[in-house]
Short mmCIF file of C-alpha atoms in Angstrom, two decimals:
data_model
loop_
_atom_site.label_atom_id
_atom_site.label_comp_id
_atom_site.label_asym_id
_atom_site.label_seq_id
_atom_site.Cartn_x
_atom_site.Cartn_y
_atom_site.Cartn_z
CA UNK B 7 -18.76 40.98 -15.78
CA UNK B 8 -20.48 41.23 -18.65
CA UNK B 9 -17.51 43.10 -20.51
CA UNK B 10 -15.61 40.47 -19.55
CA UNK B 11 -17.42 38.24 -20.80
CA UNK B 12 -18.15 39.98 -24.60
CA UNK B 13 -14.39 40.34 -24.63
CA UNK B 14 -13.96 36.57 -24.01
CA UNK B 15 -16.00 35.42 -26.44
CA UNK B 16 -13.81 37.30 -28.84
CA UNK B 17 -10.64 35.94 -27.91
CA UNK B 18 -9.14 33.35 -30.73
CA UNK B 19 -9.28 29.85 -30.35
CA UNK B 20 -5.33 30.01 -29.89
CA UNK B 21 -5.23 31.84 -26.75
CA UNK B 22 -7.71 29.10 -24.68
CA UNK B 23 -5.01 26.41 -26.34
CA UNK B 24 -2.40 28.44 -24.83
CA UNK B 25 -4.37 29.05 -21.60
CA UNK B 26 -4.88 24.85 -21.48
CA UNK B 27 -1.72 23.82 -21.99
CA UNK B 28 -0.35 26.27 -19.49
CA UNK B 29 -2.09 24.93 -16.48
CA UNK B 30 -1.37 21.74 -17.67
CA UNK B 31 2.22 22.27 -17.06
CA UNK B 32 1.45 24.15 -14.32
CA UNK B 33 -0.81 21.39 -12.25
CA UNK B 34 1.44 18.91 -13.31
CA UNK B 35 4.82 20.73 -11.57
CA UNK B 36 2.90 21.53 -8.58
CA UNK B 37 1.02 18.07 -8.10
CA UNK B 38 4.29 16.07 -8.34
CA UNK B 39 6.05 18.96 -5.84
CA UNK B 40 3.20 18.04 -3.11
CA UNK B 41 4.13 14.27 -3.86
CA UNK B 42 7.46 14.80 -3.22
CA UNK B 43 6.97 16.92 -0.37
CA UNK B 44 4.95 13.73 1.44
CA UNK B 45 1.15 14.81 0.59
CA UNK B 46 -1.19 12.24 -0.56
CA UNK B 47 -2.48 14.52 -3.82
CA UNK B 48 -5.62 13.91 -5.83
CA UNK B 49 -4.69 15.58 -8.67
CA UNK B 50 -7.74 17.76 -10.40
CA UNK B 51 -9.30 17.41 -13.60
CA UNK B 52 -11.20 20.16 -14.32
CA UNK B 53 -10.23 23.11 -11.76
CA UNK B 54 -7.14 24.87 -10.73
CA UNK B 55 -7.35 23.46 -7.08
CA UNK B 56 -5.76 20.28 -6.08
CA UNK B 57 -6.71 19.04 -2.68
CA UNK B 58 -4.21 17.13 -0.54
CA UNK B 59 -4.15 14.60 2.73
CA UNK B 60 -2.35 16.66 5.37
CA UNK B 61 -2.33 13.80 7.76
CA UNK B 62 1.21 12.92 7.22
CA UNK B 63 2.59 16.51 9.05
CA UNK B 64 0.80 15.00 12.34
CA UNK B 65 -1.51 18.25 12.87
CA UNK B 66 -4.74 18.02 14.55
CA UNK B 67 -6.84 19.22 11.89
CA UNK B 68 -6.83 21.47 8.25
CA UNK B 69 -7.12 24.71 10.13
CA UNK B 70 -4.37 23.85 12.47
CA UNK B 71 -2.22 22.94 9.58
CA UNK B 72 -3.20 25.93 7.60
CA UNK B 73 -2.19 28.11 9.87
CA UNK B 74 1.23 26.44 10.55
CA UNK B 75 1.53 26.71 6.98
CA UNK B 76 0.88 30.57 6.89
CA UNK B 77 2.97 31.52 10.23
CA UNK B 78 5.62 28.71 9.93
CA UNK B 79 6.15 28.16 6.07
CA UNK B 80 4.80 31.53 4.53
CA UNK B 81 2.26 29.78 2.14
CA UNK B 82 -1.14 29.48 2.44
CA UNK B 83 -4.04 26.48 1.81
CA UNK B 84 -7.87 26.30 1.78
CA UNK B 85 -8.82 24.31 5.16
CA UNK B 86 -11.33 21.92 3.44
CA UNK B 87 -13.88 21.58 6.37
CA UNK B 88 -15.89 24.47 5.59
CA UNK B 89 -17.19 22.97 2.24
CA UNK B 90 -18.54 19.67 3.93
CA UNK B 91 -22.22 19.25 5.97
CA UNK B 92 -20.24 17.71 8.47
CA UNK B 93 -17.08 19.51 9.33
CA UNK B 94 -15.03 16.63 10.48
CA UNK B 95 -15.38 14.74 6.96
CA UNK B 96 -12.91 17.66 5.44
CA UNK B 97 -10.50 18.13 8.46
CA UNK B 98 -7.77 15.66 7.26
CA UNK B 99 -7.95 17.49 4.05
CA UNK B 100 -6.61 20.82 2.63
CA UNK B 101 -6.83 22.46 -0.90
CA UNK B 102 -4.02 24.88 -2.63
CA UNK B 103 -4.15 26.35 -6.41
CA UNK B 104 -1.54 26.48 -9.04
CA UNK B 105 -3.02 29.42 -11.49
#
């Protein structure tokens, strides 16, 4: 990680414009896809995550719809629940990322 990281740091300014401006674009095609394909999105400001409502596909909870999603659709989301105390506060909720 470290080499990674001394590498980074001696990157030019240009390339983390570039990098910026490229998920930009990229958040901002796949945010107003979900919209269009009926999610309720809340759009990300500072990560390459975007977490949607996945109440409007009428499944029982973000692990039932990620796995429609995988077997059915042939994508794949981030069931939410695990990252809350209580489990039931993230189940209407699932996460994808555009990078």
């Amino acid at each position: 990680m470290q080499w990674a990281v001394a590498v980074a740091l001696r990157a030019p300014d240009s390339y983390y414009v570039e990098l910026k401006r490229d998920y930009m674009e990229k958040k901002a095609i796949f945010v107003e896809g979900l919209k269009v394909l009926g999610f309720k999105v809340f759009p990300p400001s500072g990560t390459y995550f975007v977490i949607v409502d996945h109440t409007p596909f009428d499944m029982e909870n973000d692990i039932a719809f990620c796995e429609y999603l995988i077997k059915e659709v042939g994508a794949v989301a981030i069931p939410t629940n695990v990252f809350y105390l209580n489990a039931e506060d993230g189940k209407n909720l699932v996460r994808f990322t555009f990078c």
